[in-house]
mmCIF file of C-alpha atoms (C1' of nucleotides) and ligand atoms in Angstrom:
data_model
loop_
_atom_site.group_PDB
_atom_site.id
_atom_site.type_symbol
_atom_site.label_atom_id
_atom_site.label_comp_id
_atom_site.label_asym_id
_atom_site.label_seq_id
_atom_site.Cartn_x
_atom_site.Cartn_y
_atom_site.Cartn_z
ATOM 1 C CA MET A 262 99.269 85.687 114.890
ATOM 2 C CA LYS A 263 102.731 86.667 115.517
ATOM 3 C CA LEU A 264 103.510 83.222 116.903
ATOM 4 C CA VAL A 265 101.797 81.741 113.654
ATOM 5 C CA LYS A 266 103.975 83.841 111.499
ATOM 6 C CA LYS A 267 107.113 82.824 113.414
ATOM 7 C CA LYS A 268 106.187 79.217 112.842
ATOM 8 C CA ILE A 269 105.627 79.652 109.213
ATOM 9 C CA PHE A 270 109.056 81.287 108.804
ATOM 10 C CA GLN A 271 110.636 78.621 111.059
ATOM 11 C CA ASP A 272 109.317 75.896 108.814
ATOM 12 C CA PHE A 273 110.460 77.677 105.660
ATOM 13 C CA ILE A 274 113.897 77.770 107.162
ATOM 14 C CA ALA A 275 113.961 74.119 108.074
ATOM 15 C CA ALA A 276 112.256 73.153 104.608
ATOM 16 C CA ARG A 277 114.948 74.918 102.832
ATOM 17 C CA GLY A 278 117.859 73.529 104.885
ATOM 18 C CA LEU A 279 118.721 77.023 106.035
ATOM 19 C CA LYS A 280 119.957 77.953 109.481
ATOM 20 C CA SER A 281 118.453 79.777 112.321
ATOM 21 C CA THR A 282 120.749 82.657 113.218
ATOM 22 C CA ARG A 283 120.576 85.349 116.020
ATOM 23 C CA GLN A 284 120.207 87.975 113.263
ATOM 24 C CA ARG A 285 117.237 86.418 111.683
ATOM 25 C CA ASP A 286 115.481 86.071 115.013
ATOM 26 C CA VAL A 287 116.176 89.786 115.778
ATOM 27 C CA ILE A 288 115.134 90.950 112.495
ATOM 28 C CA LEU A 289 111.768 88.848 112.439
ATOM 29 C CA GLU A 290 111.113 90.027 116.068
ATOM 30 C CA ALA A 291 111.364 93.720 115.034
ATOM 31 C CA PHE A 292 109.513 93.113 111.868
ATOM 32 C CA LEU A 293 106.661 91.416 113.499
ATOM 33 C CA ASP A 294 106.468 93.900 116.203
ATOM 34 C CA SER A 295 106.080 96.801 113.775
ATOM 35 C CA ASP A 296 102.504 97.509 112.184
ATOM 36 C CA ARG A 297 104.251 99.741 109.409
ATOM 37 C CA HIS A 298 105.121 99.480 105.904
ATOM 38 C CA LEU A 299 108.876 99.237 106.447
ATOM 39 C CA SER A 300 111.691 100.084 104.113
ATOM 40 C CA ILE A 301 114.913 98.002 104.392
ATOM 41 C CA GLU A 302 116.554 101.112 105.570
ATOM 42 C CA GLU A 303 113.998 101.995 108.290
ATOM 43 C CA LEU A 304 114.213 98.517 109.803
ATOM 44 C CA TYR A 305 117.934 98.601 109.573
ATOM 45 C CA LEU A 306 118.110 102.020 111.401
ATOM 46 C CA HIS A 307 115.645 100.794 113.899
ATOM 47 C CA LEU A 308 117.816 97.728 114.653
ATOM 48 C CA ARG A 309 120.981 99.724 115.051
ATOM 49 C CA GLY A 310 119.465 101.313 117.882
ATOM 50 C CA GLY A 311 119.698 97.986 119.893
ATOM 51 C CA ASN A 312 122.852 95.779 120.390
ATOM 52 C CA PRO A 313 124.289 94.095 118.870
ATOM 53 C CA THR A 314 124.106 95.767 115.567
ATOM 54 C CA ILE A 315 123.119 94.035 112.295
ATOM 55 C CA GLY A 316 124.136 94.732 108.806
ATOM 56 C CA TYR A 317 122.239 96.483 106.114
ATOM 57 C CA VAL A 318 122.616 93.609 103.717
ATOM 58 C CA THR A 319 121.516 91.104 106.289
ATOM 59 C CA VAL A 320 118.213 92.986 106.745
ATOM 60 C CA TYR A 321 117.914 93.208 103.070
ATOM 61 C CA ARG A 322 118.385 89.496 102.649
ATOM 62 C CA THR A 323 116.009 88.615 105.436
ATOM 63 C CA LEU A 324 113.342 90.590 104.320
ATOM 64 C CA LYS A 325 113.408 88.865 100.918
ATOM 65 C CA LEU A 326 113.335 85.510 102.873
ATOM 66 C CA PHE A 327 110.268 86.852 104.658
ATOM 67 C CA ALA A 328 108.550 87.347 101.454
ATOM 68 C CA GLU A 329 109.606 84.211 100.053
ATOM 69 C CA SER A 330 108.275 82.322 103.163
ATOM 70 C CA GLY A 331 104.939 83.961 102.618
ATOM 71 C CA ILE A 332 105.031 86.065 105.914
ATOM 72 C CA ALA A 333 105.801 89.462 104.236
ATOM 73 C CA ARG A 334 104.709 91.258 101.020
ATOM 74 C CA GLU A 335 107.045 93.682 99.171
ATOM 75 C CA PHE A 336 105.696 96.955 97.927
ATOM 76 C CA GLN A 337 106.657 99.978 95.830
ATOM 77 C CA PHE A 338 104.725 102.962 96.596
ATOM 78 C CA GLY A 339 106.648 105.289 94.457
ATOM 79 C CA ASP A 340 108.931 107.000 96.964
ATOM 80 C CA GLY A 341 111.906 104.998 95.473
ATOM 81 C CA GLN A 342 112.414 102.616 98.576
ATOM 82 C CA THR A 343 110.957 99.075 98.554
ATOM 83 C CA ARG A 344 108.697 98.412 101.453
ATOM 84 C CA TYR A 345 107.584 95.267 103.393
ATOM 85 C CA GLU A 346 104.864 94.424 105.587
ATOM 86 C CA HIS A 347 103.929 91.209 107.329
ATOM 87 C CA VAL A 348 100.892 89.165 106.303
ATOM 88 C CA VAL A 349 99.512 85.768 106.300
ATOM 89 C CA LYS A 350 98.649 84.054 103.262
ATOM 90 C CA GLY A 351 94.932 84.291 102.379
ATOM 91 C CA GLU A 352 94.336 87.617 103.668
ATOM 92 C CA HIS A 353 94.556 90.462 101.394
ATOM 93 C CA HIS A 354 94.296 94.135 101.537
ATOM 94 C CA ASP A 355 95.120 97.206 99.397
ATOM 95 C CA HIS A 356 96.585 100.582 100.102
ATOM 96 C CA LEU A 357 95.658 104.362 100.499
ATOM 97 C CA VAL A 358 98.825 106.317 100.157
ATOM 98 C CA CYS A 359 99.016 110.008 101.224
ATOM 99 C CA VAL A 360 101.040 112.001 98.814
ATOM 100 C CA ARG A 361 101.658 114.663 101.498
ATOM 101 C CA CYS A 362 102.755 112.908 104.622
ATOM 102 C CA GLY A 363 103.273 109.396 103.223
ATOM 103 C CA ALA A 364 100.790 107.759 105.691
ATOM 104 C CA ILE A 365 99.491 104.417 104.459
ATOM 105 C CA SER A 366 96.292 103.095 105.272
ATOM 106 C CA GLU A 367 94.568 100.061 104.175
ATOM 107 C CA PHE A 368 91.230 98.652 103.017
ATOM 108 C CA SER A 369 89.866 95.631 101.362
ATOM 109 C CA ASN A 370 86.763 95.485 99.214
ATOM 110 C CA ASP A 371 85.323 92.101 98.021
ATOM 111 C CA ALA A 372 83.198 93.578 95.254
ATOM 112 C CA ILE A 373 86.219 95.042 93.624
ATOM 113 C CA GLU A 374 88.234 91.661 93.833
ATOM 114 C CA ALA A 375 85.300 90.031 92.370
ATOM 115 C CA ILE A 376 85.068 92.420 89.285
ATOM 116 C CA GLN A 377 88.871 92.031 88.868
ATOM 117 C CA ASP A 378 88.323 88.533 88.358
ATOM 118 C CA GLU A 379 85.701 88.982 85.861
ATOM 119 C CA ILE A 380 87.942 91.133 83.911
ATOM 120 C CA ALA A 381 90.757 88.832 83.909
ATOM 121 C CA THR A 382 88.438 85.857 82.838
ATOM 122 C CA SER A 383 87.056 88.125 79.929
ATOM 123 C CA HIS A 384 90.479 88.322 78.705
ATOM 124 C CA GLY A 385 91.777 84.870 79.196
ATOM 125 C CA PHE A 386 94.027 86.329 81.919
ATOM 126 C CA HIS A 387 95.188 84.225 84.942
ATOM 127 C CA ILE A 388 95.884 86.596 87.758
ATOM 128 C CA GLN A 389 98.490 85.843 90.130
ATOM 129 C CA TYR A 390 98.341 88.987 92.187
ATOM 130 C CA HIS A 391 97.303 92.489 91.726
ATOM 131 C CA LYS A 392 98.246 95.906 92.976
ATOM 132 C CA MET A 393 95.751 98.610 93.920
ATOM 133 C CA GLU A 394 96.784 101.835 95.404
ATOM 134 C CA LEU A 395 94.796 105.040 95.865
ATOM 135 C CA TYR A 396 96.995 107.957 96.018
ATOM 136 C CA GLY A 397 95.944 111.470 97.431
ATOM 137 C CA VAL A 398 95.646 113.482 100.566
ATOM 138 C CA CYS A 399 94.679 111.860 103.728
ATOM 139 C CA ALA A 400 92.240 113.171 106.176
ATOM 140 C CA ALA A 401 94.860 114.625 108.634
ATOM 141 C CA CYS A 402 96.695 116.378 105.889
ATOM 142 C CA ALA A 403 93.431 117.778 104.458
ATOM 143 C CA ALA A 404 92.495 119.191 107.926
ATOM 144 C CA GLU A 405 95.934 120.607 108.191
ATOM 145 C CA ALA A 406 95.566 122.277 104.751
ATOM 146 C CA VAL A 407 92.163 123.873 105.951
ATOM 147 C CA GLU A 408 93.941 125.321 109.146
ATOM 148 C CA ALA A 409 96.485 126.859 106.932
ATOM 149 C CA LEU A 410 94.042 129.049 105.386
ATOM 150 C CA MET B 192 93.619 112.563 68.491
ATOM 151 C CA LYS B 193 97.145 112.642 67.719
ATOM 152 C CA LEU B 194 96.843 116.336 66.592
ATOM 153 C CA VAL B 195 94.910 117.039 69.659
ATOM 154 C CA LYS B 196 97.888 115.888 71.844
ATOM 155 C CA LYS B 197 100.378 117.782 69.768
ATOM 156 C CA LYS B 198 98.306 120.821 70.259
ATOM 157 C CA ILE B 199 98.126 120.237 73.942
ATOM 158 C CA PHE B 200 101.876 119.968 74.274
ATOM 159 C CA GLN B 201 102.442 122.940 72.042
ATOM 160 C CA ASP B 202 100.360 125.056 74.281
ATOM 161 C CA PHE B 203 102.094 123.738 77.425
ATOM 162 C CA ILE B 204 105.414 124.858 75.872
ATOM 163 C CA ALA B 205 104.125 128.157 75.003
ATOM 164 C CA ALA B 206 102.639 128.452 78.629
ATOM 165 C CA ARG B 207 105.677 127.900 80.279
ATOM 166 C CA GLY B 208 107.944 129.927 78.164
ATOM 167 C CA LEU B 209 109.608 126.820 76.806
ATOM 168 C CA LYS B 210 111.204 126.432 73.416
ATOM 169 C CA SER B 211 110.069 124.355 70.405
ATOM 170 C CA THR B 212 113.080 122.100 69.284
ATOM 171 C CA ARG B 213 113.757 119.748 66.563
ATOM 172 C CA GLN B 214 114.521 117.012 69.143
ATOM 173 C CA ARG B 215 111.263 117.565 70.928
ATOM 174 C CA ASP B 216 109.133 117.240 67.743
ATOM 175 C CA VAL B 217 111.000 114.309 66.653
ATOM 176 C CA ILE B 218 110.521 112.524 70.191
ATOM 177 C CA LEU B 219 106.814 113.781 70.282
ATOM 178 C CA GLU B 220 106.182 112.252 66.798
ATOM 179 C CA ALA B 221 107.828 108.830 67.665
ATOM 180 C CA PHE B 222 106.031 108.630 71.020
ATOM 181 C CA LEU B 223 102.441 109.383 69.572
ATOM 182 C CA ASP B 224 103.081 106.797 66.696
ATOM 183 C CA SER B 225 103.597 104.210 69.262
ATOM 184 C CA ASP B 226 100.833 102.318 71.065
ATOM 185 C CA ARG B 227 103.064 100.753 73.511
ATOM 186 C CA HIS B 228 104.107 101.448 77.012
ATOM 187 C CA LEU B 229 107.571 102.589 76.335
ATOM 188 C CA SER B 230 110.561 102.803 78.627
ATOM 189 C CA ILE B 231 112.964 105.797 78.139
ATOM 190 C CA GLU B 232 115.445 103.499 76.737
ATOM 191 C CA GLU B 233 113.181 101.750 74.465
ATOM 192 C CA LEU B 234 112.286 105.158 72.908
ATOM 193 C CA TYR B 235 115.814 106.214 72.976
ATOM 194 C CA LEU B 236 116.988 103.201 70.980
ATOM 195 C CA HIS B 237 114.127 103.472 68.425
ATOM 196 C CA LEU B 238 115.166 107.042 67.807
ATOM 197 C CA ARG B 239 118.903 106.303 67.346
ATOM 198 C CA GLY B 240 117.729 104.282 64.225
ATOM 199 C CA GLY B 241 116.786 107.390 62.502
ATOM 200 C CA ASN B 242 118.890 110.450 61.903
ATOM 201 C CA PRO B 243 120.037 112.642 63.506
ATOM 202 C CA THR B 244 120.631 111.095 66.664
ATOM 203 C CA ILE B 245 118.935 112.251 69.925
ATOM 204 C CA GLY B 246 120.725 111.754 73.336
ATOM 205 C CA TYR B 247 119.211 109.613 76.105
ATOM 206 C CA VAL B 248 118.883 112.602 78.430
ATOM 207 C CA THR B 249 116.766 114.422 76.047
ATOM 208 C CA VAL B 250 114.399 111.573 75.732
ATOM 209 C CA TYR B 251 114.218 111.411 79.457
ATOM 210 C CA ARG B 252 113.585 115.034 79.940
ATOM 211 C CA THR B 253 111.100 115.111 77.194
ATOM 212 C CA LEU B 254 108.964 112.169 78.509
ATOM 213 C CA LYS B 255 108.936 113.874 81.692
ATOM 214 C CA LEU B 256 107.661 117.223 79.958
ATOM 215 C CA PHE B 257 104.756 115.035 78.246
ATOM 216 C CA ALA B 258 103.813 113.918 81.523
ATOM 217 C CA GLU B 259 103.613 117.387 83.019
ATOM 218 C CA SER B 260 101.726 118.632 80.069
ATOM 219 C CA GLY B 261 99.046 115.872 80.433
ATOM 220 C CA ILE B 262 99.683 113.859 77.271
ATOM 221 C CA ALA B 263 101.458 111.154 78.949
ATOM 222 C CA ARG B 264 101.197 108.857 82.135
ATOM 223 C CA GLU B 265 104.317 107.376 83.836
ATOM 224 C CA PHE B 266 104.363 103.986 85.094
ATOM 225 C CA GLN B 267 106.337 101.653 87.288
ATOM 226 C CA PHE B 268 105.302 97.766 86.196
ATOM 227 C CA GLY B 269 107.904 96.474 88.319
ATOM 228 C CA ASP B 270 110.632 95.545 85.664
ATOM 229 C CA GLY B 271 112.799 98.346 86.978
ATOM 230 C CA GLN B 272 112.086 100.827 84.224
ATOM 231 C CA THR B 273 109.766 103.706 84.040
ATOM 232 C CA ARG B 274 107.437 103.489 81.332
ATOM 233 C CA TYR B 275 105.190 106.053 79.454
ATOM 234 C CA GLU B 276 102.098 105.916 77.529
ATOM 235 C CA HIS B 277 100.242 108.850 75.803
ATOM 236 C CA VAL B 278 96.695 109.514 76.839
ATOM 237 C CA VAL B 279 94.527 112.505 76.888
ATOM 238 C CA LYS B 280 93.191 114.056 80.192
ATOM 239 C CA GLY B 281 89.900 112.663 81.219
ATOM 240 C CA GLU B 282 90.299 109.359 79.769
ATOM 241 C CA HIS B 283 91.516 106.598 82.033
ATOM 242 C CA HIS B 284 92.152 102.895 81.894
ATOM 243 C CA ASP B 285 94.290 100.337 83.959
ATOM 244 C CA HIS B 286 96.377 97.464 83.201
ATOM 245 C CA LEU B 287 96.791 93.793 82.885
ATOM 246 C CA VAL B 288 100.654 92.799 82.999
ATOM 247 C CA CYS B 289 101.750 89.252 81.979
ATOM 248 C CA VAL B 290 104.679 88.195 84.183
ATOM 249 C CA ARG B 291 105.810 85.704 81.473
ATOM 250 C CA CYS B 292 106.045 87.873 78.406
ATOM 251 C CA GLY B 293 105.694 91.380 79.668
ATOM 252 C CA ALA B 294 102.716 91.969 77.528
ATOM 253 C CA ILE B 295 100.558 94.968 78.847
ATOM 254 C CA SER B 296 96.826 95.135 77.929
ATOM 255 C CA GLU B 297 94.330 97.599 79.130
ATOM 256 C CA PHE B 298 90.769 97.710 80.730
ATOM 257 C CA SER B 299 88.517 100.239 82.508
ATOM 258 C CA ASN B 300 85.641 99.598 84.878
ATOM 259 C CA ASP B 301 83.355 102.141 86.062
ATOM 260 C CA ALA B 302 81.989 100.029 88.794
ATOM 261 C CA ILE B 303 85.454 99.689 90.393
ATOM 262 C CA GLU B 304 86.041 103.272 89.965
ATOM 263 C CA ALA B 305 83.016 104.077 91.831
ATOM 264 C CA ILE B 306 83.725 101.824 94.740
ATOM 265 C CA GLN B 307 87.247 103.273 94.947
ATOM 266 C CA ASP B 308 85.750 106.735 95.424
ATOM 267 C CA GLU B 309 83.397 105.283 98.066
ATOM 268 C CA ILE B 310 86.467 103.794 99.830
ATOM 269 C CA ALA B 311 88.279 107.109 99.756
ATOM 270 C CA THR B 312 85.197 109.106 100.843
ATOM 271 C CA SER B 313 84.579 106.656 104.047
ATOM 272 C CA HIS B 314 88.407 107.268 104.795
ATOM 273 C CA GLY B 315 88.046 110.933 104.414
ATOM 274 C CA PHE B 316 90.745 110.543 101.938
ATOM 275 C CA HIS B 317 90.912 112.728 98.573
ATOM 276 C CA ILE B 318 92.045 110.721 95.663
ATOM 277 C CA GLN B 319 94.418 112.332 93.140
ATOM 278 C CA TYR B 320 95.160 109.277 91.165
ATOM 279 C CA HIS B 321 95.241 105.537 91.539
ATOM 280 C CA LYS B 322 97.225 102.566 90.378
ATOM 281 C CA MET B 323 95.385 99.187 89.603
ATOM 282 C CA GLU B 324 97.456 96.707 87.992
ATOM 283 C CA LEU B 325 96.636 92.752 87.670
ATOM 284 C CA TYR B 326 99.570 90.618 87.210
ATOM 285 C CA GLY B 327 99.640 87.127 85.825
ATOM 286 C CA VAL B 328 99.759 85.107 82.767
ATOM 287 C CA CYS B 329 98.327 86.382 79.659
ATOM 288 C CA ALA B 330 96.079 84.189 77.408
ATOM 289 C CA ALA B 331 98.993 83.673 74.525
ATOM 290 C CA CYS B 332 101.440 82.583 77.260
ATOM 291 C CA ALA B 333 98.726 80.342 78.910
ATOM 292 C CA ALA B 334 98.267 78.706 75.527
ATOM 293 C CA GLU B 335 101.981 77.985 75.053
ATOM 294 C CA ALA B 336 102.277 76.658 78.463
ATOM 295 C CA VAL B 337 99.541 74.026 77.371
ATOM 296 C CA GLU B 338 101.193 73.149 74.274
ATOM 297 C CA ALA B 339 104.471 72.541 75.903
ATOM 298 C CA LEU B 340 102.791 69.614 77.733
ATOM 299 C "C1'" DC C 219 117.484 140.021 59.313
ATOM 300 C "C1'" DC C 220 120.836 141.007 63.749
ATOM 301 C "C1'" DT C 221 121.232 140.727 69.090
ATOM 302 C "C1'" DC C 222 121.513 138.553 72.965
ATOM 303 C "C1'" DA C 223 119.015 136.669 76.941
ATOM 304 C "C1'" DT C 224 117.171 132.467 77.724
ATOM 305 C "C1'" DT C 225 116.489 127.828 77.113
ATOM 306 C "C1'" DC C 226 118.174 123.388 75.362
ATOM 307 C "C1'" DT C 227 121.087 119.707 74.298
ATOM 308 C "C1'" DG C 228 124.003 115.762 75.523
ATOM 309 C "C1'" DA C 229 128.221 113.726 77.272
ATOM 310 C "C1'" DA C 230 129.920 112.995 81.583
ATOM 311 C "C1'" DA C 231 129.537 112.625 86.219
ATOM 312 C "C1'" DA C 232 126.810 111.748 90.320
ATOM 313 C "C1'" DT C 233 123.240 109.675 92.863
ATOM 314 C "C1'" DG C 234 121.143 106.235 95.387
ATOM 315 C "C1'" DA C 235 118.763 101.865 96.169
ATOM 316 C "C1'" DA C 236 119.374 97.286 95.130
ATOM 317 C "C1'" DT C 237 122.486 93.438 94.473
ATOM 318 C "C1'" DT C 238 126.878 90.623 94.359
ATOM 319 C "C1'" DT C 239 131.165 89.539 96.192
ATOM 320 C "C1'" DC C 240 134.244 87.495 99.320
ATOM 321 C "C1'" DA C 241 136.830 86.673 103.322
ATOM 322 C "C1'" DC C 242 135.678 85.357 107.749
ATOM 323 C "C1'" DT C 243 132.079 83.471 111.082
ATOM 324 C "C1'" DA C 244 128.458 80.534 112.914
ATOM 325 C "C1'" DT C 245 125.341 76.801 112.927
ATOM 326 C "C1'" DA C 246 124.081 72.089 113.349
ATOM 327 C "C1'" DC C 247 124.250 67.400 112.436
ATOM 328 C "C1'" DG C 248 127.021 63.134 113.411
ATOM 329 C "C1'" DC D 140 134.207 68.185 119.079
ATOM 330 C "C1'" DG D 141 134.813 68.082 113.616
ATOM 331 C "C1'" DT D 142 133.741 69.591 109.646
ATOM 332 C "C1'" DA D 143 130.568 70.530 105.743
ATOM 333 C "C1'" DT D 144 127.405 74.056 104.955
ATOM 334 C "C1'" DA D 145 125.053 78.205 105.342
ATOM 335 C "C1'" DG D 146 125.312 83.200 107.022
ATOM 336 C "C1'" DT D 147 127.220 87.737 107.815
ATOM 337 C "C1'" DG D 148 128.742 92.286 106.753
ATOM 338 C "C1'" DA D 149 131.979 95.615 104.893
ATOM 339 C "C1'" DA D 150 133.075 96.970 100.531
ATOM 340 C "C1'" DA D 151 132.428 96.801 95.566
ATOM 341 C "C1'" DT D 152 129.419 96.636 91.828
ATOM 342 C "C1'" DT D 153 125.282 97.565 88.964
ATOM 343 C "C1'" DC D 154 121.833 100.098 86.753
ATOM 344 C "C1'" DA D 155 118.371 103.208 86.031
ATOM 345 C "C1'" DT D 156 117.750 107.896 86.978
ATOM 346 C "C1'" DT D 157 119.106 112.593 87.868
ATOM 347 C "C1'" DT D 158 122.225 116.611 87.929
ATOM 348 C "C1'" DT D 159 126.044 119.277 85.999
ATOM 349 C "C1'" DC D 160 127.937 122.287 82.677
ATOM 350 C "C1'" DA D 161 129.988 123.971 78.563
ATOM 351 C "C1'" DG D 162 128.509 124.658 74.185
ATOM 352 C "C1'" DA D 163 124.462 125.164 70.892
ATOM 353 C "C1'" DA D 164 119.867 126.693 69.439
ATOM 354 C "C1'" DT D 165 115.836 129.409 69.994
ATOM 355 C "C1'" DG D 166 113.167 133.387 69.531
ATOM 356 C "C1'" DA D 167 111.517 137.988 71.151
ATOM 357 C "C1'" DG D 168 112.830 142.594 70.637
ATOM 358 C "C1'" DG D 169 115.157 146.016 67.769
HETATM 359 MN MN1 LIG E 558 99.344 97.034 103.972
HETATM 360 MN MN1 LIG E 559 97.829 101.705 79.136
HETATM 361 ZN ZN1 LIG E 560 98.594 112.695 104.779
HETATM 362 ZN ZN1 LIG E 561 102.343 86.653 78.100
#
DNA sequence: CCTCATTCTGAAAATGAATTTCACTATACG
DNA sequence: CGTATAGTGAAATTCATTTTCAGAATGAGG
């Protein structure tokens, strides 16, 4: 899967007449090695740990490229930072976001997706993408809250 | 309904020891008279038309108060501006957002809401609120696109 | 009606994430 | 190699939001 995504990005780079650079390689590697929903800054700070260092702006631009190429999705979970996760086209899932600890978990449900299509159709609306996020308290935080009593 | 919302806000103001001001009255009136999903700036510019003028910051703070009081919901539809709509607690709907003209329409679907609850339960997750937005091309814009051929 | 503690207002300043600029560097194709 | 083209990153800019602060308004108690 990691190799598939690398290939997709390489092809995208080639098709657009862009260049392959050390920075893009490093960022791609780190991005694919993560299973989190990373903000630009998080990835940037992570990369600063290694050597040589890569600029914030390059991380920013590269994540945008990932999204354009189809190997990443961009999100706004309401914490003021844009986040990215790597995905492959065709696959889809939505999110549960803990308002206490920020943990993000994933789910997908075909029934909901089907109903969404029906709703769109009945409105003469052509869906391009959707956003579905459930905000609340995760199991771990709920347990913690109980302990604290 | 408008009166109900006014009452809710007045009670909120009283319960919190806040004061009733001309500005809050004017902003509330204009907000309740709209059926749109207004950004701070839109409402501010609308109010500037009338006299006397009200500051941007006051509109900003007052919309926040509306949200806290329960008569408004806050949104981010991805255009970079925070938007507000007036609602009553208990009522709920989600949105279709046109990526071409920005039009926002509404829908609600009990089946989806029920499935969301099941998903949360199966994750031990306690939902506080959710976000569901379908982005795409509205019927009007689709028709326009066909004409243009 | 006054008093005055408290809240409100709004211009200006600050914040902070995203985005652009630009001088310099790296890539890649012949 | 040579060189046209794209990339990099520090710094500057943008832009909505949020905070600050000094003067104004509100309203509970007298
Ligand atoms: Mn995800
Ligand atoms: Mn709505
Ligand atoms: Zn949590
Ligand atoms: Zn439209």
